[in-house]
XYZ file of C-alpha atoms in Angstrom:
274
model
C 8.766 -5.354 25.090
C 9.928 -3.355 22.126
C 10.532 -5.842 19.908
C 7.249 -7.764 20.649
C 5.429 -4.404 19.631
C 7.279 -4.267 16.429
C 6.819 -7.819 15.663
C 3.056 -7.671 16.318
C 2.547 -4.383 14.439
C 4.527 -5.409 11.765
C 2.876 -8.814 11.481
C -0.729 -7.197 11.470
C 0.446 -4.694 8.586
C 1.888 -7.447 6.317
C -0.909 -9.979 7.186
C -3.716 -7.255 6.168
C -1.909 -6.830 2.602
C -1.414 -10.624 2.346
C -5.290 -11.293 3.295
C -6.233 -8.256 1.045
C -4.359 -9.830 -1.927
C -5.216 -13.502 -1.426
C -8.949 -12.721 -1.095
C -8.976 -10.018 -3.546
C -11.318 -11.556 -5.962
C -13.722 -11.837 -3.218
C -13.362 -8.103 -1.301
C -13.086 -6.379 -4.692
C -16.202 -4.501 -5.938
C -15.275 -4.786 -9.594
C -12.934 -5.843 -12.111
C -9.642 -3.777 -11.727
C -8.971 -3.674 -15.379
C -12.180 -4.356 -17.292
C -14.637 -2.453 -15.262
C -13.865 1.056 -16.903
C -16.657 3.541 -16.985
C -16.022 7.084 -17.869
C -19.192 8.122 -16.368
C -17.827 7.234 -13.274
C -14.305 9.141 -13.469
C -12.955 10.773 -10.656
C -15.677 10.186 -8.133
C -14.510 10.675 -4.597
C -14.533 8.110 -2.033
C -17.577 7.690 -0.651
C -20.138 4.724 0.246
C -20.302 3.294 -3.296
C -16.555 3.559 -3.994
C -14.556 3.278 -0.880
C -11.572 4.668 -2.105
C -13.007 6.687 -4.986
C -12.591 6.193 -9.118
C -9.442 6.954 -11.080
C -9.429 8.769 -14.668
C -11.097 5.889 -16.546
C -13.678 5.203 -13.757
C -12.111 2.186 -12.536
C -12.648 1.583 -8.613
C -9.469 2.339 -6.964
C -10.046 -0.200 -3.886
C -10.310 -2.897 -6.227
C -7.209 -1.982 -8.254
C -5.173 -1.566 -4.755
C -6.431 -5.098 -3.637
C -5.178 -6.615 -6.889
C -2.196 -4.560 -6.805
C -1.047 -6.166 -3.502
C -0.852 -9.531 -5.447
C 1.816 -8.399 -7.584
C 3.757 -6.692 -4.976
C 3.539 -9.637 -2.785
C 4.700 -11.801 -5.850
C 7.639 -9.540 -6.701
C 8.720 -9.198 -3.253
C 8.702 -12.806 -1.970
C 9.748 -14.550 -5.319
C 12.619 -11.841 -6.028
C 14.121 -12.017 -2.395
C 13.803 -15.893 -2.495
C 16.481 -15.559 -5.812
C 18.400 -13.273 -3.885
C 18.641 -15.417 -0.849
C 19.597 -18.591 -2.860
C 22.281 -16.764 -4.872
C 23.376 -15.004 -1.797
C 23.644 -17.940 0.516
C 25.128 -20.300 -2.121
C 27.806 -17.661 -2.560
C 28.672 -16.723 1.182
C 28.317 -20.379 2.376
C 30.802 -21.765 -0.057
C 32.920 -18.874 -0.157
C 33.362 -18.743 3.827
C 33.620 -22.691 3.998
C 36.128 -23.422 1.172
C 38.144 -20.443 1.261
C 41.073 -20.015 -1.176
C 40.557 -18.628 -5.008
C 36.881 -18.799 -4.504
C 36.419 -16.701 -1.531
C 38.537 -14.151 -3.547
C 36.734 -14.467 -6.502
C 33.233 -14.296 -4.718
C 34.528 -11.169 -2.754
C 35.707 -9.369 -5.768
C 32.013 -10.222 -7.378
C 30.190 -8.904 -4.231
C 32.343 -5.900 -4.117
C 31.515 -5.113 -7.960
C 27.663 -5.914 -7.354
C 27.887 -3.331 -4.225
C 29.576 -0.607 -6.285
C 26.790 -0.799 -8.894
C 23.259 1.052 -7.304
C 20.661 -1.764 -7.306
C 18.030 0.607 -8.870
C 20.143 1.381 -11.995
C 21.180 -2.228 -12.192
C 17.857 -3.318 -12.342
C 17.059 -0.624 -14.922
C 19.651 -1.934 -17.367
C 18.320 -5.607 -17.009
C 14.605 -4.066 -17.763
C 15.980 -2.063 -20.465
C 17.098 -5.408 -22.519
C 14.244 -7.510 -21.467
C 10.919 -6.482 -22.128
C 8.742 -5.061 -19.366
C 6.434 -7.492 -17.539
C 6.175 -9.606 -14.683
C 8.836 -12.077 -15.494
C 11.411 -9.801 -16.606
C 10.784 -7.468 -13.352
C 11.518 -11.003 -11.288
C 14.658 -11.477 -13.077
C 15.936 -7.891 -12.618
C 14.984 -7.696 -8.985
C 16.196 -11.033 -8.212
C 19.815 -10.366 -9.733
C 20.474 -7.339 -7.651
C 20.485 -7.485 -3.936
C 22.005 -10.909 -3.156
C 25.413 -9.167 -2.206
C 24.240 -8.159 1.271
C 23.079 -11.582 1.702
C 26.277 -13.024 0.509
C 28.491 -10.854 2.769
C 26.300 -11.785 5.943
C 26.232 -15.720 5.071
C 30.034 -15.721 4.544
C 30.687 -13.566 7.839
C 28.378 -15.670 9.904
C 30.158 -19.253 8.009
C 33.538 -17.754 8.689
C 32.525 -17.865 12.362
C 30.800 -21.143 12.937
C 32.908 -23.211 10.924
C 35.491 -22.803 13.416
C 33.232 -24.347 16.153
C 33.387 -27.880 18.088
C 30.495 -29.506 16.318
C 31.886 -28.680 12.705
C 34.937 -30.284 13.710
C 33.079 -33.585 15.056
C 31.316 -33.560 11.917
C 34.340 -33.572 9.688
C 35.932 -36.132 11.937
C 33.093 -38.205 11.575
C 33.729 -38.404 7.730
C 30.512 -36.125 6.601
C 31.156 -34.351 3.396
C 31.570 -31.079 2.449
C 28.174 -30.198 0.967
C 26.625 -32.393 4.124
C 28.378 -30.345 6.622
C 27.504 -26.751 4.838
C 23.751 -27.827 4.476
C 23.246 -29.458 8.226
C 25.836 -28.071 10.448
C 26.448 -24.494 9.122
C 23.423 -23.640 7.275
C 20.676 -24.020 10.131
C 23.043 -22.104 12.446
C 23.611 -18.607 10.325
C 19.497 -19.199 9.366
C 18.343 -16.237 11.839
C 20.306 -13.299 10.275
C 19.484 -14.593 6.750
C 15.609 -14.591 7.703
C 15.863 -10.951 9.115
C 17.588 -9.545 5.865
C 15.268 -11.591 3.679
C 12.406 -10.050 5.422
C 13.853 -6.356 5.269
C 14.845 -7.441 1.609
C 11.131 -8.022 0.517
C 9.995 -4.329 1.505
C 13.182 -3.097 -0.473
C 11.688 -5.142 -3.449
C 8.201 -3.705 -3.194
C 9.907 -0.190 -3.281
C 11.944 -1.310 -6.142
C 8.892 -2.641 -7.971
C 6.819 0.300 -7.533
C 9.571 2.552 -8.746
C 10.187 0.704 -11.900
C 6.347 0.267 -12.384
C 6.422 4.359 -11.502
C 8.931 4.845 -14.723
C 7.007 2.502 -16.934
C 9.213 -0.742 -16.873
C 7.546 -2.703 -14.667
C 3.904 -4.133 -14.886
C 2.359 -2.924 -18.008
C -0.890 -1.209 -17.828
C -3.768 -1.737 -17.243
C -3.140 -4.271 -14.989
C -3.117 -2.773 -11.547
C 0.348 -2.417 -9.881
C 0.805 0.430 -7.146
C 3.795 2.031 -8.859
C 1.833 2.325 -12.265
C -1.073 3.664 -10.397
C 1.175 6.504 -8.804
C 2.176 7.173 -12.185
C -1.166 7.404 -13.997
C -2.157 9.616 -11.220
C 0.530 12.606 -11.740
C -1.814 14.829 -13.574
C -4.674 14.516 -11.187
C -2.881 15.011 -8.153
C -4.343 18.423 -7.607
C -7.803 17.755 -8.864
C -8.282 14.304 -7.611
C -5.584 13.397 -4.934
C -7.049 10.138 -3.686
C -6.271 8.540 -6.956
C -2.459 8.762 -5.631
C -3.022 8.813 -1.876
C -4.414 5.257 -1.481
C -2.042 3.208 -3.597
C 0.991 5.297 -1.840
C -0.617 4.400 1.487
C -0.469 0.712 0.497
C 3.219 0.884 -0.408
C 3.950 2.843 2.990
C 2.187 0.285 5.088
C 3.676 -2.760 3.396
C 7.064 -1.608 3.661
C 6.623 -0.198 7.123
C 5.244 -3.563 8.176
C 8.035 -5.675 6.635
C 10.642 -3.348 8.231
C 8.878 -3.800 11.757
C 8.473 -7.529 11.129
C 12.030 -7.919 10.415
C 13.525 -5.643 13.337
C 11.360 -7.987 15.774
C 12.418 -11.254 14.127
C 16.099 -9.545 14.460
C 15.702 -9.074 18.392
C 13.858 -12.863 18.647
C 16.782 -14.561 16.649
C 19.646 -12.918 17.778
C 20.286 -13.774 21.339
C 23.225 -11.227 21.754
C 20.242 -8.451 21.229
C 18.538 -10.095 23.825
C 21.183 -10.178 26.214
C 22.069 -6.155 25.863
C 18.546 -5.444 26.418
C 18.150 -7.686 29.832
C 21.354 -6.265 31.028
């Protein structure tokens, strides 16, 4: 089936990136920062340097592996922050309604009106560039989509019988939201969270490319692409491999999210069965 193919292909791509990042100290040939040798500058890919070397003579294969650690950290942590904020706002707005729902809707509309990358750029301009600032900037930009999804699902679920039964049994508000509603709206949240990780990886690469993300010489796929701009004609491999890493990571997460959506969404499966 198609969704199984998406799930397996996306999972394989993402697993390869995770394995490369986790086991980078054992898989890397050299230190990605310290082992710079101008005598080895811009060596094409070969037996000694699988992905070639950059203008400072650093092994690109090692830098791509260590760059996976940064991209995965940013993707996972920033999306967790987005998900927690979005779920908290969406769940409470959908269940309580009233003035709180109006306030959350207005705040969400305001966030949706601001391009997320521009908002992240503004935050990074205020904070000093670095991993912590990057996590804060990306963690505060894309929660509105999760909020809208959670609110809509909560409005639908809170009318069902088992929620009313929990109310009649004297369950508290937060207990109902956490034990009765949240588990039944978790499927779409997981899907949008997986897709959001791919967007976070792209955003991190974009900010690092602009010099507002991870500071050199620490390896980041975006900063590697930025450093390779002057050598793109003479040494294209310097930009090809970090670009491929970004492409495979985002493609894998998108396919994985698509496969999870088909599994977790019963309406999708019923349409395909029909």
